[in-house]
PDB file of C-alpha atoms in Angstrom:
ATOM      1  CA  MET A   1     143.616  97.614 119.602  1.00 78.00           C
ATOM      2  CA  ASN A   2     141.290 100.247 117.996  1.00 86.00           C
ATOM      3  CA  ASP A   3     138.805 100.202 115.241  1.00 88.00           C
ATOM      4  CA  SER A   4     135.511 101.698 113.996  1.00 91.00           C
ATOM      5  CA  ARG A   5     132.367 100.504 112.135  1.00 89.00           C
ATOM      6  CA  THR A   6     129.674 102.427 110.248  1.00 92.00           C
ATOM      7  CA  ILE A   7     126.429 100.964 111.183  1.00 92.00           C
ATOM      8  CA  PRO A   8     123.425 101.862 108.816  1.00 89.00           C
ATOM      9  CA  ALA A   9     121.067 102.795 111.636  1.00 92.00           C
ATOM     10  CA  PRO A  10     120.277 105.894 113.898  1.00 94.00           C
ATOM     11  CA  ARG A  11     122.287 105.891 117.142  1.00 96.00           C
ATOM     12  CA  ASP A  12     119.373 105.228 119.335  1.00 95.00           C
ATOM     13  CA  ILE A  13     118.700 102.090 117.461  1.00 94.00           C
ATOM     14  CA  VAL A  14     122.288 101.056 117.604  1.00 95.00           C
ATOM     15  CA  TRP A  15     122.385 101.815 121.502  1.00 96.00           C
ATOM     16  CA  ALA A  16     119.332  99.718 121.991  1.00 95.00           C
ATOM     17  CA  ALA A  17     120.826  96.737 120.141  1.00 95.00           C
ATOM     18  CA  LEU A  18     124.116  96.908 122.251  1.00 93.00           C
ATOM     19  CA  ASN A  19     121.953  96.453 125.265  1.00 93.00           C
ATOM     20  CA  ASP A  20     119.791  93.642 123.814  1.00 94.00           C
ATOM     21  CA  PRO A  21     120.836  89.981 125.007  1.00 93.00           C
ATOM     22  CA  ASP A  22     119.035  88.534 121.943  1.00 93.00           C
ATOM     23  CA  VAL A  23     121.314  90.850 119.670  1.00 94.00           C
ATOM     24  CA  LEU A  24     124.388  90.224 121.558  1.00 92.00           C
ATOM     25  CA  LYS A  25     124.113  86.447 121.412  1.00 93.00           C
ATOM     26  CA  GLN A  26     123.831  86.409 117.767  1.00 94.00           C
ATOM     27  CA  CYS A  27     126.982  88.546 117.516  1.00 93.00           C
ATOM     28  CA  ILE A  28     129.422  87.136 120.213  1.00 90.00           C
ATOM     29  CA  PRO A  29     131.630  84.501 118.580  1.00 91.00           C
ATOM     30  CA  GLY A  30     130.792  81.069 119.741  1.00 92.00           C
ATOM     31  CA  CYS A  31     128.025  82.213 122.098  1.00 92.00           C
ATOM     32  CA  GLU A  32     125.796  79.306 123.230  1.00 94.00           C
ATOM     33  CA  SER A  33     123.660  81.488 125.846  1.00 94.00           C
ATOM     34  CA  ILE A  34     123.224  84.726 127.424  1.00 93.00           C
ATOM     35  CA  GLU A  35     121.007  86.075 130.098  1.00 93.00           C
ATOM     36  CA  ARG A  36     120.617  89.393 131.910  1.00 93.00           C
ATOM     37  CA  LEU A  37     121.254  89.367 135.577  1.00 94.00           C
ATOM     38  CA  SER A  38     120.719  92.868 136.301  1.00 94.00           C
ATOM     39  CA  ASP A  39     120.629  96.177 134.448  1.00 91.00           C
ATOM     40  CA  THR A  40     124.596  96.089 134.450  1.00 94.00           C
ATOM     41  CA  GLU A  41     125.319  92.317 134.378  1.00 95.00           C
ATOM     42  CA  MET A  42     124.830  89.481 131.825  1.00 94.00           C
ATOM     43  CA  GLN A  43     126.019  85.952 132.065  1.00 93.00           C
ATOM     44  CA  ALA A  44     127.351  84.176 128.946  1.00 91.00           C
ATOM     45  CA  VAL A  45     128.555  80.901 127.746  1.00 92.00           C
ATOM     46  CA  SER A  46     130.848  80.810 124.654  1.00 90.00           C
ATOM     47  CA  THR A  47     132.981  78.095 122.966  1.00 91.00           C
ATOM     48  CA  LEU A  48     136.127  79.583 121.492  1.00 86.00           C
ATOM     49  CA  ARG A  49     139.235  78.362 119.811  1.00 86.00           C
ATOM     50  CA  VAL A  50     142.605  80.095 120.558  1.00 83.00           C
ATOM     51  CA  GLY A  51     145.247  78.501 118.287  1.00 83.00           C
ATOM     52  CA  PRO A  52     145.210  74.696 119.072  1.00 88.00           C
ATOM     53  CA  ILE A  53     143.000  75.025 122.170  1.00 87.00           C
ATOM     54  CA  LYS A  54     139.255  75.011 122.001  1.00 87.00           C
ATOM     55  CA  ALA A  55     137.479  75.504 125.239  1.00 86.00           C
ATOM     56  CA  SER A  56     133.926  76.508 126.817  1.00 89.00           C
ATOM     57  CA  PHE A  57     133.949  79.643 128.790  1.00 87.00           C
ATOM     58  CA  LYS A  58     131.455  80.637 131.221  1.00 89.00           C
ATOM     59  CA  GLY A  59     131.527  84.166 132.962  1.00 88.00           C
ATOM     60  CA  LYS A  60     130.061  87.378 133.593  1.00 90.00           C
ATOM     61  CA  VAL A  61     129.749  90.501 131.366  1.00 87.00           C
ATOM     62  CA  VAL A  62     129.639  93.727 133.204  1.00 93.00           C
ATOM     63  CA  PHE A  63     128.674  97.222 131.888  1.00 94.00           C
ATOM     64  CA  SER A  64     130.160 100.380 133.343  1.00 96.00           C
ATOM     65  CA  ASP A  65     130.556 104.010 132.616  1.00 96.00           C
ATOM     66  CA  ILE A  66     126.960 103.802 130.947  1.00 96.00           C
ATOM     67  CA  ASP A  67     126.175 107.077 129.158  1.00 97.00           C
ATOM     68  CA  PRO A  68     123.252 106.358 126.755  1.00 96.00           C
ATOM     69  CA  PRO A  69     123.111 106.669 124.005  1.00 96.00           C
ATOM     70  CA  ASN A  70     126.750 107.687 123.585  1.00 97.00           C
ATOM     71  CA  GLY A  71     128.538 104.544 124.753  1.00 96.00           C
ATOM     72  CA  TYR A  72     129.743 102.320 127.721  1.00 96.00           C
ATOM     73  CA  ARG A  73     132.527 100.059 128.945  1.00 95.00           C
ATOM     74  CA  ILE A  74     132.026  96.277 128.712  1.00 90.00           C
ATOM     75  CA  ALA A  75     134.193  93.867 130.683  1.00 90.00           C
ATOM     76  CA  GLY A  76     134.053  90.092 130.791  1.00 85.00           C
ATOM     77  CA  GLU A  77     135.940  87.324 132.658  1.00 86.00           C
ATOM     78  CA  GLY A  78     135.226  83.685 132.394  1.00 86.00           C
ATOM     79  CA  SER A  79     136.550  80.280 133.158  1.00 87.00           C
ATOM     80  CA  GLY A  80     137.509  77.649 130.518  1.00 86.00           C
ATOM     81  CA  GLY A  81     138.472  74.983 132.827  1.00 84.00           C
ATOM     82  CA  MET A  82     141.835  73.181 132.197  1.00 84.00           C
ATOM     83  CA  ALA A  83     142.226  75.591 129.474  1.00 85.00           C
ATOM     84  CA  GLY A  84     142.795  78.583 131.592  1.00 85.00           C
ATOM     85  CA  HIS A  85     140.892  81.624 132.006  1.00 84.00           C
ATOM     86  CA  ALA A  86     140.316  84.851 130.081  1.00 81.00           C
ATOM     87  CA  LYS A  87     139.314  88.309 130.604  1.00 83.00           C
ATOM     88  CA  GLY A  88     138.994  91.439 128.692  1.00 82.00           C
ATOM     89  CA  GLY A  89     136.974  94.521 128.115  1.00 84.00           C
ATOM     90  CA  ALA A  90     136.053  97.123 125.429  1.00 87.00           C
ATOM     91  CA  LYS A  91     135.190 100.971 125.485  1.00 93.00           C
ATOM     92  CA  VAL A  92     132.527 101.512 122.837  1.00 94.00           C
ATOM     93  CA  THR A  93     131.496 104.983 121.781  1.00 97.00           C
ATOM     94  CA  LEU A  94     128.527 105.793 119.376  1.00 97.00           C
ATOM     95  CA  GLN A  95     128.872 108.823 117.029  1.00 97.00           C
ATOM     96  CA  PRO A  96     125.929 110.017 115.170  1.00 97.00           C
ATOM     97  CA  ALA A  97     126.482 110.471 111.414  1.00 96.00           C
ATOM     98  CA  GLY A  98     123.161 111.438 109.805  1.00 92.00           C
ATOM     99  CA  ALA A  99     121.026 108.424 109.623  1.00 92.00           C
ATOM    100  CA  GLU A 100     123.960 106.201 110.251  1.00 94.00           C
ATOM    101  CA  THR A 101     126.134 105.544 113.461  1.00 96.00           C
ATOM    102  CA  ILE A 102     130.134 105.350 113.666  1.00 96.00           C
ATOM    103  CA  LEU A 103     130.776 102.819 116.338  1.00 94.00           C
ATOM    104  CA  HIS A 104     134.172 103.179 117.758  1.00 94.00           C
ATOM    105  CA  TYR A 105     135.860 100.547 120.135  1.00 91.00           C
ATOM    106  CA  GLU A 106     138.973  99.880 122.076  1.00 90.00           C
ATOM    107  CA  VAL A 107     139.603  96.299 123.071  1.00 84.00           C
ATOM    108  CA  LYS A 108     141.966  94.762 125.757  1.00 83.00           C
ATOM    109  CA  ALA A 109     142.306  91.159 126.551  1.00 77.00           C
ATOM    110  CA  GLU A 110     144.274  88.982 128.964  1.00 82.00           C
ATOM    111  CA  VAL A 111     144.520  85.161 129.484  1.00 82.00           C
ATOM    112  CA  GLY A 112     145.932  82.816 132.115  1.00 85.00           C
ATOM    113  CA  GLY A 113     146.666  78.967 132.308  1.00 86.00           C
ATOM    114  CA  LYS A 114     147.398  77.035 129.219  1.00 85.00           C
ATOM    115  CA  LEU A 115     146.197  79.813 127.052  1.00 83.00           C
ATOM    116  CA  ALA A 116     148.917  82.124 128.233  1.00 83.00           C
ATOM    117  CA  GLN A 117     151.660  79.637 127.119  1.00 85.00           C
ATOM    118  CA  LEU A 118     150.449  80.215 123.542  1.00 85.00           C
ATOM    119  CA  GLY A 119     152.160  83.450 123.566  1.00 82.00           C
ATOM    120  CA  GLY A 120     151.187  87.053 123.374  1.00 81.00           C
ATOM    121  CA  ARG A 121     151.385  87.604 119.584  1.00 84.00           C
ATOM    122  CA  LEU A 122     148.784  84.737 119.120  1.00 85.00           C
ATOM    123  CA  ILE A 123     146.540  85.882 121.938  1.00 81.00           C
ATOM    124  CA  ASP A 124     146.515  89.545 120.468  1.00 83.00           C
ATOM    125  CA  ALA A 125     145.742  88.300 116.900  1.00 86.00           C
ATOM    126  CA  THR A 126     142.770  86.163 118.365  1.00 84.00           C
ATOM    127  CA  ALA A 127     141.522  88.785 120.327  1.00 81.00           C
ATOM    128  CA  LYS A 128     141.471  91.238 117.458  1.00 83.00           C
ATOM    129  CA  LYS A 129     139.861  88.543 115.118  1.00 88.00           C
ATOM    130  CA  LEU A 130     137.079  87.945 117.703  1.00 86.00           C
ATOM    131  CA  ALA A 131     136.555  91.721 118.330  1.00 84.00           C
ATOM    132  CA  GLY A 132     136.286  92.221 114.548  1.00 85.00           C
ATOM    133  CA  GLU A 133     133.826  89.195 114.129  1.00 91.00           C
ATOM    134  CA  PHE A 134     131.586  90.528 116.902  1.00 89.00           C
ATOM    135  CA  PHE A 135     131.286  94.152 115.618  1.00 85.00           C
ATOM    136  CA  GLU A 136     131.069  92.984 111.863  1.00 89.00           C
ATOM    137  CA  LYS A 137     128.158  90.627 112.908  1.00 93.00           C
ATOM    138  CA  PHE A 138     126.596  93.527 114.937  1.00 92.00           C
ATOM    139  CA  GLY A 139     126.447  95.706 112.106  1.00 89.00           C
ATOM    140  CA  GLU A 140     124.902  93.075 109.883  1.00 92.00           C
ATOM    141  CA  VAL A 141     122.206  92.237 112.470  1.00 93.00           C
ATOM    142  CA  VAL A 142     121.214  95.852 113.098  1.00 93.00           C
ATOM    143  CA  ALA A 143     121.260  96.581 109.522  1.00 88.00           C
ATOM    144  CA  ARG A 144     118.872  93.718 108.638  1.00 88.00           C
ATOM    145  CA  GLU A 145     116.533  94.522 111.728  1.00 84.00           C
ATOM    146  CA  GLN A 146     116.487  98.393 110.552  1.00 80.00           C
ATOM    147  CA  ALA A 147     115.612  97.412 107.116  1.00 78.00           C
ATOM    148  CA  VAL A 148     112.614  95.012 108.147  1.00 75.00           C
ATOM    149  CA  ALA A 149     111.189  97.621 110.678  1.00 63.00           C
ATOM    150  CA  PRO A 150     110.175 100.336 108.203  1.00 56.00           C
ATOM    151  CA  SER A 151     108.589  98.038 105.718  1.00 48.00           C
ATOM    152  CA  VAL A 152     106.416  96.678 108.435  1.00 42.00           C
ATOM    153  CA  ALA A 153     105.690 100.121 110.020  1.00 43.00           C
ATOM    154  CA  GLU A 154     104.957 101.739 106.602  1.00 48.00           C
ATOM    155  CA  ALA A 155     102.741  99.045 105.259  1.00 45.00           C
ATOM    156  CA  PRO A 156      99.412 100.442 104.250  1.00 49.00           C
ATOM    157  CA  LYS A 157      96.420  99.274 106.358  1.00 49.00           C
ATOM    158  CA  GLN A 158      93.673  97.427 104.397  1.00 47.00           C
ATOM    159  CA  GLY A 159      89.921  96.791 105.082  1.00 48.00           C
ATOM    160  CA  TRP A 160      88.926  93.156 105.812  1.00 43.00           C
ATOM    161  CA  LEU A 161      87.499  92.902 102.454  1.00 45.00           C
ATOM    162  CA  ALA A 162      90.701  94.147 100.780  1.00 46.00           C
ATOM    163  CA  ALA A 163      92.592  91.500 102.581  1.00 47.00           C
ATOM    164  CA  LEU A 164      90.151  88.611 101.604  1.00 45.00           C
ATOM    165  CA  PHE A 165      90.173  89.803  97.934  1.00 44.00           C
ATOM    166  CA  SER A 166      93.916  89.506  97.971  1.00 46.00           C
ATOM    167  CA  LEU A 167      93.789  85.915  98.003  1.00 46.00           C
ATOM    168  CA  SER A 168      93.866  84.484  94.448  1.00 44.00           C
ATOM    169  CA  TRP A 169      91.799  81.409  95.259  1.00 41.00           C
ATOM    170  CA  LEU A 170      88.876  83.695  96.442  1.00 44.00           C
ATOM    171  CA  ARG A 171      89.021  85.893  93.268  1.00 45.00           C
ATOM    172  CA  GLY A 172      88.988  82.511  91.239  1.00 49.00           C
ATOM    173  CA  TRP A 173      86.022  81.178  93.089  1.00 45.00           C
ATOM    174  CA  LEU A 174      83.974  84.494  92.827  1.00 45.00           C
ATOM    175  CA  GLY A 175      84.758  84.584  89.038  1.00 50.00           C
ATOM    176  CA  GLY A 176      83.168  81.113  88.509  1.00 53.00           C
ATOM    177  CA  LEU A 177      80.231  81.807  90.808  1.00 49.00           C
ATOM    178  CA  PHE A 178      79.228  85.310  89.638  1.00 48.00           C
ATOM    179  CA  GLY A 179      80.979  85.811  86.344  1.00 52.00           C
ATOM    180  CA  LYS A 180      84.284  87.735  85.714  1.00 46.00           C
ATOM    181  CA  SER A 181      82.547  91.153  85.522  1.00 49.00           C
ATOM    182  CA  THR A 182      80.742  90.850  88.656  1.00 48.00           C
ATOM    183  CA  ALA A 183      83.815  89.479  90.427  1.00 42.00           C
ATOM    184  CA  ALA A 184      85.869  92.374  89.208  1.00 46.00           C
ATOM    185  CA  CYS A 185      83.368  94.891  90.676  1.00 45.00           C
ATOM    186  CA  LEU A 186      83.486  93.173  94.088  1.00 43.00           C
ATOM    187  CA  LEU A 187      87.200  93.164  93.719  1.00 41.00           C
ATOM    188  CA  ILE A 188      87.458  96.978  93.222  1.00 43.00           C
ATOM    189  CA  VAL A 189      84.972  97.523  96.175  1.00 45.00           C
ATOM    190  CA  GLY A 190      87.044  95.354  98.348  1.00 47.00           C
ATOM    191  CA  LEU A 191      90.267  96.981  97.527  1.00 46.00           C
ATOM    192  CA  THR A 192      89.019 100.511  97.749  1.00 46.00           C
ATOM    193  CA  LEU A 193      86.981  99.877 101.029  1.00 47.00           C
ATOM    194  CA  PRO A 194      88.506 102.289 103.573  1.00 50.00           C
ATOM    195  CA  THR A 195      90.405 101.198 106.718  1.00 49.00           C
ATOM    196  CA  CYS A 196      87.813 102.688 108.817  1.00 54.00           C
ATOM    197  CA  CYS A 197      85.406  99.809 108.214  1.00 49.00           C
ATOM    198  CA  LEU A 198      87.670  97.660 110.171  1.00 46.00           C
ATOM    199  CA  ASP A 199      89.586  99.677 112.723  1.00 49.00           C
ATOM    200  CA  GLY A 200      86.612 101.709 114.200  1.00 50.00           C
ATOM    201  CA  SER A 201      87.890 105.069 113.435  1.00 52.00           C
ATOM    202  CA  HIS A 202      84.974 105.649 110.595  1.00 51.00           C
ATOM    203  CA  HIS A 203      84.391 108.669 108.324  1.00 49.00           C
ATOM    204  CA  ARG A 204      83.738 112.183 109.785  1.00 50.00           C
ATOM    205  CA  GLY A 205      80.690 114.270 108.722  1.00 48.00           C
ATOM    206  CA  GLY A 206      80.446 115.454 105.184  1.00 46.00           C
ATOM    207  CA  GLU A 207      82.658 112.507 103.899  1.00 46.00           C
ATOM    208  CA  LEU A 208      81.339 109.689 101.730  1.00 46.00           C
ATOM    209  CA  LEU A 209      79.907 106.928 103.828  1.00 45.00           C
ATOM    210  CA  PHE A 210      79.935 103.279 102.743  1.00 44.00           C
ATOM    211  CA  PRO A 211      77.058 101.144 103.866  1.00 49.00           C
ATOM    212  CA  ILE A 212      79.237  99.193 106.244  1.00 48.00           C
ATOM    213  CA  CYS A 213      80.472 102.252 107.832  1.00 51.00           C
ATOM    214  CA  ALA A 214      77.323 102.968 109.788  1.00 48.00           C
ATOM    215  CA  ALA A 215      78.815 102.897 113.143  1.00 45.00           C
ATOM    216  CA  LYS A 216      80.248 106.307 114.441  1.00 44.00           C
TER     217      LYS A 216
END
């Protein structure tokens, strides 16, 4: 079965997420735990329902044909005890599309034991459903993290006085102690005080020096 998803993030970001156990745990349906064993292997435990059968599968996930950041092959095999065993794989290809990435995947799955008695049609439908759930969730997780990262990175730096004066209780306390006009002046100074007063960069020669900016 083949399909594709458009991920609202650059290819490098999507590639890193595909190799991040924490991201994969959020996306693999029924995943209870996942840990990295090596650069090409992870071990996972998932509880899945296939038709009327529900079982916990434990097995390894192996990565091959690794071509960063273009894609890889991922294969997994796990045992579900009395329910039988399952194995499958997917070829994942990442295609850049401006600020987004088109993720193409081809999935195959096989089962044995009691699971095999359910019939190929149900197995195929379940495999398609689980693959769709994984890649849909993956897109959501990457998009969410991508949206949060720029807001943090682009947040303007504040001096320590600016941070203090952003507290409403402190503004009110100063207003009562010094009067509103004086408190307003202090607030303006705090909000306009340059970042260098705290991070050690300081002004260069010829620029306006604040009293607190004595260090060079």
